[in-house]
Amino acid sequence: MAASLLLPSHFLNTYRISKLCLHHMQSANPHKGITVLFPVRALASRSFASVGSVENHVSAPNKTHRSEGSKTSDGTKNDFERELQELFDEVKMLVMNGNKEDAVDLLRANYEAVKERMDVGVRGIEEAATVDIIALGYMAIGDFKFVESLLDMLNEIVGSLKDDEPLLDSVLVHMGSMYSTLGRFEKSMLVYRRAIDIMENIYGKNSVFLITPILGMAKVLSSIGRTTKAVEFYHRAITLLESSRGAESEDLAIPLFGLGSLLLKQGKPVEAETPFLRILNIYTKLYGEDDGRVGMAMSSLAHAKCAMGKANEAIDLYKKALKVIKDSNYMASDDSIVEKMRIDLAELLHAVGRGKEGRELLEECLLVTEKHKGKEDPSSVTHLINLATSHSRSKNYVEAERLLRTSLQVLAKTVAPDDQSISFPMLHLAVTLYQLKQDEEAEQLALQALHIREKAFGKDSLPVAEALDCLVSIQTRLTRDDEALLEQLKRVLSIQEKEFGPESKEVLTTLKKVVLYLDKLGRKNDKLLLQKRLSALRSKFKQQIQQ
């Protein structure tokens, strides 16, 4: 007897929710549910219509269906699949409308029903498909702990099913996506591999239906550092799409973006430029130069240009991208992606000596945040600190001080006095006051930041080393006890050796300071030992520069 679901009559619009659908449930904006920085369009994928994430870039050919087992004799979906479809849509709608408790109640009722069937030994594809939908629902709600137990349950069911079961391939792809999101990459690869094998047997190795699990596998391989293999999977996805949709198909955007991003991570910006340029050309030809999608593609290409050292080209692309996105109303001015583009461009402008232009962008970020969230929203603190840093670079320490004090006032109203987030503007302010020769207050702020970080991150953490290093500089000018200052520097050195390695540039810098204090204190023997180590490190870095 077919399993029945406890759903409203309008429940899940797609069980055929293609493979990585849970990202869509997490956000109404498809850009926010995925890492890609360009638009997507929903497409039908086999018998499972895609509702989000990577698959939205990959539409299946017309008249593509799953195995006939998923349809009735007249070609329509069977009642069970329709109920699954309605269930997923209902949960998605409840989550997007903020009715989390109702969504949980609905999922719990269906979980209890399927659990009863499983307890009496009924563990077929219908139970697997139901648990799959329930897991996707809890994924959308954010209850990842329960999702893990559901996946364990689901893994037991699919392990006993034969590969020719209808819906099994789609269940496996959903599992692969959820495992990947939870960081369980080995399990993700196992289910993706099985899904690919099943689809290859049904549709052939050159079927476009393989795109979704292939892209899922590429993402997992990239996440675990198997980049060479990941590149192979991205190329396979690109080849399949080119052969079925053509070399200028919009559906190529996702694998091209994944490939370009991976090549950038590998430190291969020249190779990464090609896929990003293809995306830009595809969107320009389809939608024209003034379309927001073109702007997003420009931003990705700008990132590659920057990594190639072509700063001026990157700056021009970033500027054009922001203008196109703004003029086309493609994204809201306070969208996090647009904000990141402004900050990236501002950082690049500062790097090439165009600080005034960069500062104007940082001011825009602050104004947009204050307009949409209010002047006392904690999200403004990042922009206040960025602006303060910009003013400090221009030696406008008075304005930097004002901005940093404002950021501390904002945080004081929203977080606890010992919250680790306070230590960052606090330490910035200590450095700024040091530049203004206000050493006494600078010392107190640096000490306070140090205590907060020791409690939050541990006494042997990098944030603590940063605070100690700052404190030593301040206390040196205040002529504090040299023995105490030397001990603090030794703490910094120990942390850096652990985190960066004994032959890092950070260690070299701190070694110089330690040797200086040993000389000041007249410890010739200790100084001699470290002087030899320092000389060896200097020689090493000198050789690296010459090479």
Coordinates of C-alpha atoms in Angstrom, one line a residue:
M1 CA 0.0 0.0 0.0
A2 CA 1.3 3.4 -0.9
A3 CA 2.5 5.6 1.9
S4 CA 0.3 8.6 2.7
L5 CA 1.6 12.0 3.8
L6 CA 0.1 14.2 6.4
L7 CA -0.1 17.3 4.3
P8 CA -2.4 20.2 3.4
S9 CA -3.9 19.6 0.0
H10 CA -1.6 22.2 -1.6
F11 CA 1.6 20.8 -0.2
L12 CA 4.9 20.4 -2.0
N13 CA 5.3 21.9 -5.5
T14 CA 8.2 19.6 -6.3
Y15 CA 9.6 16.5 -5.0
R16 CA 11.4 16.6 -8.2
I17 CA 12.9 19.5 -6.5
S18 CA 16.2 19.0 -8.1
K19 CA 19.2 18.1 -6.3
L20 CA 20.5 21.0 -4.3
C21 CA 17.2 22.6 -3.6
L22 CA 17.7 23.2 0.1
H23 CA 19.7 26.3 -0.7
H24 CA 16.6 27.9 -2.2
M25 CA 14.6 27.2 0.9
Q26 CA 17.1 29.1 3.0
S27 CA 16.5 32.3 1.1
A28 CA 14.0 33.8 -1.2
N29 CA 16.9 35.4 -3.1
P30 CA 18.6 32.8 -5.2
H31 CA 21.9 34.7 -5.0
K32 CA 22.0 34.4 -1.3
G33 CA 21.4 30.6 -1.2
I34 CA 24.5 29.9 -3.3
T35 CA 28.0 31.2 -3.5
V36 CA 27.8 32.3 -7.1
L37 CA 27.7 36.0 -7.8
F38 CA 25.5 36.1 -10.8
P39 CA 21.8 35.4 -11.5
V40 CA 20.1 32.2 -12.1
R41 CA 16.9 31.1 -13.6
A42 CA 14.8 28.1 -12.6
L43 CA 14.7 25.2 -14.9
A44 CA 13.1 21.8 -15.2
S45 CA 15.4 19.0 -14.3
R46 CA 14.2 15.6 -15.4
S47 CA 11.1 14.8 -13.5
F48 CA 12.4 16.9 -10.6
A49 CA 12.0 20.6 -11.2
S50 CA 14.9 22.6 -9.8
V51 CA 14.0 25.3 -7.3
G52 CA 17.3 26.6 -6.3
S53 CA 21.1 26.5 -6.2
V54 CA 23.3 25.2 -8.9
E55 CA 20.6 23.4 -10.8
N56 CA 18.9 26.6 -11.5
H57 CA 21.5 27.3 -14.1
V58 CA 21.0 24.0 -15.8
S59 CA 17.7 23.3 -17.5
A60 CA 16.9 19.9 -18.9
P61 CA 15.9 19.4 -22.6
N62 CA 12.2 19.3 -23.4
K63 CA 10.3 16.0 -23.0
T64 CA 12.8 14.7 -20.5
H65 CA 11.3 12.4 -17.8
R66 CA 12.5 10.0 -15.2
S67 CA 11.9 6.3 -15.5
E68 CA 8.4 5.4 -16.4
G69 CA 8.0 4.0 -12.9
S70 CA 7.5 7.5 -11.6
K71 CA 4.5 8.1 -13.8
T72 CA 1.1 6.5 -14.1
S73 CA 0.0 4.9 -17.3
D74 CA -1.4 8.1 -18.7
G75 CA 1.9 9.9 -18.2
T76 CA 0.9 11.9 -15.1
K77 CA 2.6 12.0 -11.8
N78 CA 1.4 9.4 -9.3
D79 CA -0.4 10.6 -6.2
F80 CA 2.5 9.9 -3.9
E81 CA 5.0 12.1 -5.9
R82 CA 2.3 14.8 -6.0
E83 CA 1.9 14.7 -2.3
L84 CA 5.7 14.9 -1.8
Q85 CA 5.7 17.8 -4.1
E86 CA 3.0 19.6 -2.2
L87 CA 4.7 18.9 1.2
F88 CA 8.0 20.4 0.2
D89 CA 6.3 23.6 -1.2
E90 CA 4.2 24.0 1.9
V91 CA 7.2 23.7 4.2
K92 CA 9.2 26.1 2.0
M93 CA 6.4 28.6 2.0
L94 CA 5.9 28.4 5.8
V95 CA 9.7 28.9 6.3
M96 CA 9.9 31.9 3.9
N97 CA 6.8 33.5 5.6
G98 CA 8.4 33.1 9.1
N99 CA 6.0 30.4 10.3
K100 CA 8.7 28.2 11.6
E101 CA 6.6 26.5 14.3
D102 CA 3.9 25.5 11.8
A103 CA 6.6 24.1 9.5
V104 CA 8.1 22.1 12.4
D105 CA 4.7 20.7 13.4
L106 CA 4.0 19.6 9.8
L107 CA 7.4 17.9 9.5
R108 CA 7.1 16.3 12.9
A109 CA 3.7 14.8 12.0
N110 CA 5.1 13.3 8.8
Y111 CA 8.2 12.1 10.6
E112 CA 6.1 10.2 13.2
A113 CA 4.0 8.7 10.5
V114 CA 6.9 7.4 8.5
K115 CA 8.7 6.2 11.6
E116 CA 5.7 4.1 12.5
R117 CA 5.9 2.4 9.1
M118 CA 9.6 1.8 9.5
D119 CA 9.3 0.4 13.0
V120 CA 7.1 -2.4 11.6
G121 CA 9.7 -3.2 8.9
V122 CA 8.4 -1.1 5.9
R123 CA 11.5 0.4 4.4
G124 CA 11.0 1.0 0.7
I125 CA 11.6 3.9 -1.7
E126 CA 8.4 5.7 -0.5
E127 CA 9.8 5.8 3.1
A128 CA 13.2 6.9 1.7
A129 CA 11.5 9.7 -0.3
T130 CA 9.4 10.8 2.6
V131 CA 12.4 11.0 5.0
D132 CA 14.3 12.8 2.3
I133 CA 11.7 15.6 2.1
I134 CA 11.5 15.8 5.9
A135 CA 15.3 16.2 6.1
L136 CA 15.2 18.9 3.4
G137 CA 12.5 20.7 5.5
Y138 CA 14.6 20.6 8.7
M139 CA 17.5 21.8 6.6
A140 CA 15.6 24.8 5.7
I141 CA 14.6 25.4 9.3
G142 CA 18.2 25.1 10.3
D143 CA 17.9 22.1 12.7
F144 CA 21.1 20.5 11.4
K145 CA 21.5 18.2 14.3
F146 CA 18.2 16.5 13.6
V147 CA 19.0 16.4 9.8
E148 CA 22.1 14.3 10.7
S149 CA 20.0 11.7 12.4
L150 CA 17.5 11.7 9.5
L151 CA 20.4 11.2 7.1
D152 CA 21.6 8.3 9.1
M153 CA 18.1 6.8 9.0
L154 CA 17.9 7.5 5.2
N155 CA 21.3 6.0 4.6
E156 CA 20.1 2.7 6.1
I157 CA 17.1 2.7 3.9
V158 CA 18.8 3.5 0.6
G159 CA 21.6 1.0 1.4
S160 CA 19.0 -1.8 1.1
L161 CA 17.4 -0.6 -2.1
K162 CA 18.2 -1.7 -5.6
D163 CA 19.5 0.9 -8.1
D164 CA 16.5 0.5 -10.4
E165 CA 14.0 2.0 -7.8
P166 CA 12.2 5.1 -9.1
L167 CA 13.2 8.3 -7.4
L168 CA 16.3 6.8 -5.8
D169 CA 18.7 8.8 -7.9
S170 CA 17.1 12.0 -6.9
V171 CA 17.0 11.0 -3.2
L172 CA 20.7 10.3 -3.4
V173 CA 21.5 13.6 -5.0
H174 CA 19.5 15.4 -2.2
M175 CA 21.5 13.4 0.4
G176 CA 24.8 14.4 -1.3
S177 CA 23.8 18.0 -1.1
M178 CA 22.8 17.8 2.6
Y179 CA 25.9 15.8 3.6
S180 CA 28.0 18.5 1.8
T181 CA 26.3 21.3 3.7
L182 CA 26.9 19.5 7.0
G183 CA 30.6 19.1 6.1
R184 CA 30.3 15.3 5.9
F185 CA 32.2 15.2 2.6
E186 CA 33.1 11.5 2.4
K187 CA 29.5 10.5 2.7
S188 CA 28.5 13.1 0.2
M189 CA 30.9 11.7 -2.3
L190 CA 29.6 8.2 -1.8
V191 CA 26.0 9.0 -2.5
Y192 CA 26.9 11.3 -5.4
R193 CA 28.9 8.5 -7.0
R194 CA 26.0 6.1 -6.7
A195 CA 23.6 8.7 -8.1
I196 CA 25.9 9.2 -11.1
D197 CA 26.3 5.5 -11.7
I198 CA 22.5 5.1 -11.6
M199 CA 21.9 7.9 -14.0
E200 CA 24.6 6.8 -16.4
N201 CA 23.0 3.4 -16.6
I202 CA 19.6 4.8 -17.3
Y203 CA 20.4 7.8 -19.5
G204 CA 24.0 7.2 -20.7
K205 CA 27.2 8.9 -19.8
N206 CA 26.6 11.9 -22.0
S207 CA 23.2 12.8 -20.6
V208 CA 22.5 16.3 -19.4
F209 CA 20.7 14.8 -16.5
L210 CA 24.1 14.1 -15.0
I211 CA 24.9 17.8 -14.6
T212 CA 23.6 18.3 -11.0
P213 CA 25.4 15.3 -9.3
I214 CA 28.5 16.1 -11.3
L215 CA 28.5 19.7 -10.1
G216 CA 27.8 18.5 -6.5
M217 CA 30.7 16.2 -6.7
A218 CA 33.0 19.0 -8.0
K219 CA 32.0 21.2 -5.1
V220 CA 32.7 18.4 -2.6
L221 CA 36.1 17.6 -4.1
S222 CA 37.0 21.3 -4.0
S223 CA 36.0 21.5 -0.4
I224 CA 38.3 18.7 0.6
G225 CA 41.3 20.0 -1.4
R226 CA 41.1 17.5 -4.3
T227 CA 41.2 20.4 -6.7
T228 CA 42.7 18.5 -9.7
K229 CA 39.8 16.0 -9.6
A230 CA 37.3 18.8 -9.0
V231 CA 38.5 20.6 -12.1
E232 CA 37.9 17.4 -14.1
F233 CA 34.3 17.3 -12.9
Y234 CA 33.7 20.9 -13.8
H235 CA 35.1 20.3 -17.3
R236 CA 32.9 17.3 -17.7
A237 CA 29.8 19.4 -16.8
I238 CA 30.8 22.1 -19.2
T239 CA 31.4 19.6 -22.0
L240 CA 28.0 17.9 -21.4
L241 CA 26.2 21.3 -21.5
E242 CA 28.1 22.5 -24.6
S243 CA 27.2 19.3 -26.5
S244 CA 23.5 19.5 -25.5
R245 CA 22.8 23.3 -25.3
G246 CA 25.6 24.9 -27.3
A247 CA 28.7 26.9 -26.4
E248 CA 26.8 30.1 -25.6
S249 CA 24.1 28.6 -23.4
E250 CA 23.3 30.5 -20.2
D251 CA 23.2 27.2 -18.4
L252 CA 27.0 27.1 -18.6
A253 CA 27.3 29.9 -16.1
I254 CA 27.4 27.7 -13.0
P255 CA 30.1 25.2 -14.0
L256 CA 32.1 28.0 -15.5
F257 CA 31.9 30.0 -12.3
G258 CA 32.8 27.0 -10.2
L259 CA 35.8 26.3 -12.4
G260 CA 37.0 29.9 -12.4
S261 CA 36.6 30.2 -8.6
L262 CA 38.5 26.9 -8.1
L263 CA 41.4 28.0 -10.4
L264 CA 41.7 31.3 -8.4
K265 CA 42.0 29.2 -5.2
Q266 CA 44.7 27.2 -6.9
G267 CA 46.6 30.4 -7.6
K268 CA 45.9 30.2 -11.3
P269 CA 44.3 33.6 -12.1
V270 CA 45.4 33.6 -15.8
E271 CA 43.5 30.3 -16.4
A272 CA 40.6 31.5 -14.2
E273 CA 40.1 34.6 -16.5
T274 CA 38.9 32.4 -19.4
P275 CA 35.7 31.0 -17.7
F276 CA 34.8 34.3 -16.1
L277 CA 35.2 36.0 -19.5
R278 CA 32.9 33.4 -21.1
I279 CA 30.2 34.1 -18.5
L280 CA 30.4 37.8 -19.2
N281 CA 30.2 37.2 -23.0
I282 CA 27.2 34.8 -22.6
Y283 CA 25.2 37.3 -20.5
T284 CA 26.1 40.3 -22.6
K285 CA 24.9 38.5 -25.8
L286 CA 21.7 37.3 -24.2
Y287 CA 20.7 40.3 -22.2
G288 CA 22.7 43.3 -23.4
E289 CA 25.4 45.4 -21.7
D290 CA 23.0 47.1 -19.2
D291 CA 21.6 44.0 -17.6
G292 CA 22.4 43.3 -13.9
R293 CA 23.6 39.8 -14.7
V294 CA 26.3 41.4 -16.8
G295 CA 27.3 43.5 -13.9
M296 CA 27.7 40.5 -11.6
A297 CA 29.8 38.7 -14.3
M298 CA 32.0 41.8 -14.5
S299 CA 32.6 41.6 -10.8
S300 CA 33.8 38.0 -11.0
L301 CA 36.1 38.9 -13.9
A302 CA 37.4 41.9 -11.9
H303 CA 38.4 39.5 -9.1
A304 CA 40.5 37.5 -11.6
K305 CA 42.1 40.6 -13.0
C306 CA 43.1 41.7 -9.5
A307 CA 44.7 38.3 -8.8
M308 CA 46.6 38.7 -12.1
G309 CA 48.0 42.0 -10.9
K310 CA 46.1 44.0 -13.4
A311 CA 44.8 46.5 -10.8
N312 CA 43.6 49.2 -13.2
E313 CA 41.6 46.8 -15.3
A314 CA 40.0 45.3 -12.2
I315 CA 39.1 48.8 -10.9
D316 CA 37.4 49.7 -14.2
L317 CA 35.5 46.4 -14.2
Y318 CA 34.3 46.9 -10.6
K319 CA 33.2 50.4 -11.3
K320 CA 31.2 49.3 -14.4
A321 CA 29.7 46.4 -12.5
L322 CA 28.5 48.6 -9.7
K323 CA 27.0 51.1 -12.1
V324 CA 25.2 48.5 -14.2
I325 CA 23.8 46.8 -11.1
K326 CA 22.6 50.2 -9.7
D327 CA 21.2 51.5 -13.0
S328 CA 19.3 48.3 -13.7
N329 CA 17.9 48.0 -10.2
Y330 CA 19.1 44.5 -10.3
M331 CA 20.0 44.5 -6.6
A332 CA 19.1 46.6 -3.6
S333 CA 21.8 49.1 -2.5
D334 CA 22.0 47.4 0.8
D335 CA 22.4 43.9 -0.6
S336 CA 25.4 42.1 1.0
I337 CA 26.9 41.2 -2.4
V338 CA 26.8 44.8 -3.6
E339 CA 28.3 45.9 -0.3
K340 CA 31.2 43.4 -0.7
M341 CA 31.9 44.7 -4.2
R342 CA 32.2 48.2 -2.9
I343 CA 34.6 47.1 -0.1
D344 CA 36.7 45.0 -2.5
L345 CA 36.9 48.0 -4.9
A346 CA 37.7 50.4 -2.0
E347 CA 40.5 48.1 -0.8
L348 CA 42.0 47.9 -4.3
L349 CA 41.8 51.7 -4.7
H350 CA 43.7 52.1 -1.5
A351 CA 46.3 49.6 -2.6
V352 CA 47.1 51.6 -5.7
G353 CA 47.3 54.9 -3.9
R354 CA 43.8 56.2 -4.7
G355 CA 42.7 56.4 -1.1
K356 CA 40.3 59.3 -1.5
E357 CA 38.2 57.3 -4.1
G358 CA 38.3 54.3 -1.9
R359 CA 37.2 56.3 1.1
E360 CA 34.2 57.6 -0.8
L361 CA 33.1 54.0 -1.3
L362 CA 33.5 53.1 2.3
E363 CA 31.5 56.2 3.3
E364 CA 28.8 55.0 0.9
C365 CA 28.7 51.6 2.6
L366 CA 28.2 53.4 6.0
L367 CA 25.5 55.7 4.7
V368 CA 23.6 52.8 3.1
T369 CA 23.7 50.8 6.3
E370 CA 22.6 53.7 8.4
K371 CA 19.8 54.4 6.1
H372 CA 18.4 50.9 6.0
K373 CA 19.3 49.7 9.5
G374 CA 19.8 52.8 11.6
K375 CA 22.9 54.5 13.0
E376 CA 23.1 52.3 16.0
D377 CA 22.9 48.9 14.2
P378 CA 26.0 46.8 15.0
S379 CA 26.5 46.1 11.3
S380 CA 27.7 49.7 10.9
V381 CA 30.7 49.0 13.1
T382 CA 32.6 47.2 10.2
H383 CA 32.2 50.3 8.0
L384 CA 33.2 52.6 10.8
I385 CA 36.4 50.6 11.4
N386 CA 37.1 50.5 7.6
L387 CA 36.7 54.2 7.4
A388 CA 38.9 54.8 10.4
T389 CA 41.6 52.6 8.8
S390 CA 41.4 54.6 5.6
H391 CA 41.8 57.9 7.5
S392 CA 44.7 56.4 9.5
R393 CA 46.5 55.6 6.2
S394 CA 46.1 59.2 5.3
K395 CA 47.4 60.2 8.8
N396 CA 44.1 61.8 9.6
Y397 CA 44.2 60.3 13.1
V398 CA 41.7 62.7 14.6
E399 CA 38.9 61.6 12.3
A400 CA 40.0 58.0 12.8
E401 CA 39.7 58.4 16.6
R402 CA 36.1 59.9 16.2
L403 CA 35.0 57.0 14.1
L404 CA 36.4 54.3 16.4
R405 CA 34.9 55.9 19.5
T406 CA 31.6 55.9 17.6
S407 CA 32.0 52.2 16.8
L408 CA 32.6 51.4 20.5
Q409 CA 29.5 53.4 21.5
V410 CA 27.4 51.4 19.1
L411 CA 28.8 48.0 20.4
A412 CA 28.4 49.1 24.0
K413 CA 24.6 49.2 23.4
T414 CA 24.3 45.9 21.7
V415 CA 26.9 43.4 23.2
A416 CA 28.4 42.6 26.6
P417 CA 31.4 44.6 27.8
D418 CA 33.6 41.6 27.4
D419 CA 32.3 40.4 24.0
Q420 CA 35.2 39.6 21.7
S421 CA 33.8 41.9 19.0
I422 CA 34.6 45.0 21.1
S423 CA 38.3 44.2 21.2
F424 CA 38.8 45.0 17.5
P425 CA 37.7 48.6 17.4
M426 CA 39.2 49.0 20.9
L427 CA 42.7 47.8 19.7
H428 CA 42.4 50.0 16.6
L429 CA 41.6 53.0 18.8
A430 CA 44.7 52.2 21.0
V431 CA 46.9 52.3 17.9
T432 CA 45.3 55.6 16.8
L433 CA 45.8 57.2 20.2
Y434 CA 49.4 56.0 20.1
Q435 CA 49.8 57.9 16.9
L436 CA 48.3 61.0 18.6
K437 CA 50.8 60.6 21.5
Q438 CA 47.9 59.8 24.0
D439 CA 49.9 56.9 25.4
E440 CA 48.3 56.5 28.8
E441 CA 44.8 55.9 27.4
A442 CA 46.2 53.8 24.5
E443 CA 47.8 51.5 27.1
Q444 CA 44.6 51.1 29.0
L445 CA 42.6 50.2 25.9
A446 CA 45.3 47.8 24.7
L447 CA 45.3 46.0 28.1
Q448 CA 41.5 45.8 28.1
A449 CA 41.5 44.4 24.5
L450 CA 44.2 41.9 25.6
H451 CA 42.1 40.6 28.5
I452 CA 39.0 40.3 26.4
R453 CA 40.9 38.3 23.8
E454 CA 42.6 36.0 26.3
K455 CA 39.2 35.1 27.6
A456 CA 37.5 34.8 24.2
F457 CA 40.2 33.1 22.2
G458 CA 42.7 31.6 24.6
K459 CA 46.1 33.0 25.9
D460 CA 48.0 31.3 23.0
S461 CA 45.8 32.6 20.1
L462 CA 46.8 34.9 17.3
P463 CA 44.4 37.7 18.3
V464 CA 46.2 37.7 21.7
A465 CA 49.5 37.9 20.0
E466 CA 48.3 40.9 18.0
A467 CA 47.1 42.7 21.1
L468 CA 50.4 41.9 22.9
D469 CA 52.5 43.3 20.0
C470 CA 50.5 46.5 20.1
L471 CA 50.8 46.8 23.9
V472 CA 54.6 46.3 23.7
S473 CA 54.9 49.3 21.3
I474 CA 52.8 51.5 23.6
Q475 CA 54.6 50.5 26.8
T476 CA 58.0 50.9 25.2
R477 CA 57.4 54.6 24.7
L478 CA 56.0 54.8 28.2
T479 CA 59.3 53.3 29.4
R480 CA 57.7 50.3 31.2
D481 CA 59.9 47.6 32.6
D482 CA 62.1 46.1 29.9
E483 CA 62.1 42.6 31.5
A484 CA 58.3 42.6 31.3
L485 CA 58.2 43.8 27.8
L486 CA 60.7 41.1 26.8
E487 CA 58.5 38.4 28.3
Q488 CA 55.5 39.7 26.3
L489 CA 57.5 39.6 23.1
K490 CA 58.5 36.0 23.9
R491 CA 54.8 35.2 24.2
V492 CA 54.2 36.8 20.8
L493 CA 57.1 34.8 19.3
S494 CA 55.8 31.5 20.7
I495 CA 52.3 32.0 19.3
Q496 CA 53.6 33.0 15.9
E497 CA 56.0 30.0 15.7
K498 CA 53.0 27.7 16.5
E499 CA 50.6 29.4 14.0
F500 CA 52.9 30.4 11.2
G501 CA 55.9 28.1 11.6
P502 CA 59.4 28.9 12.9
E503 CA 60.7 30.3 9.6
S504 CA 57.8 32.7 8.8
K505 CA 58.0 36.4 8.1
E506 CA 56.0 37.1 11.2
V507 CA 58.6 35.3 13.3
L508 CA 61.4 37.2 11.6
T509 CA 59.8 40.5 12.6
T510 CA 59.3 39.6 16.2
L511 CA 62.8 38.0 16.4
K512 CA 64.3 41.4 15.6
K513 CA 62.4 43.0 18.5
V514 CA 63.5 40.2 20.9
V515 CA 67.1 40.6 19.9
L516 CA 66.8 44.3 20.4
Y517 CA 65.6 43.9 24.0
L518 CA 68.2 41.3 24.8
D519 CA 70.9 43.7 23.7
K520 CA 69.2 46.5 25.7
L521 CA 69.3 44.3 28.8
G522 CA 72.9 43.2 28.2
R523 CA 72.1 39.5 27.7
K524 CA 74.9 38.8 25.3
N525 CA 74.8 35.0 25.3
D526 CA 71.0 34.9 24.7
K527 CA 71.3 37.5 22.1
L528 CA 74.1 35.6 20.2
L529 CA 71.9 32.5 19.9
L530 CA 68.9 34.4 18.5
Q531 CA 71.2 36.6 16.3
K532 CA 72.4 33.5 14.5
R533 CA 68.8 32.3 13.9
L534 CA 67.8 35.8 12.8
S535 CA 70.7 36.0 10.3
A536 CA 69.8 32.6 8.8
L537 CA 66.1 33.7 8.4
R538 CA 67.2 37.0 6.8
S539 CA 69.4 35.1 4.3
K540 CA 66.5 32.7 3.5
F541 CA 64.1 35.6 2.7
K542 CA 66.7 37.4 0.7
Q543 CA 67.3 34.4 -1.5
Q544 CA 63.5 34.0 -2.0
I545 CA 63.3 37.6 -3.2
Q546 CA 66.3 37.2 -5.6
Q547 CA 64.7 34.1 -7.1

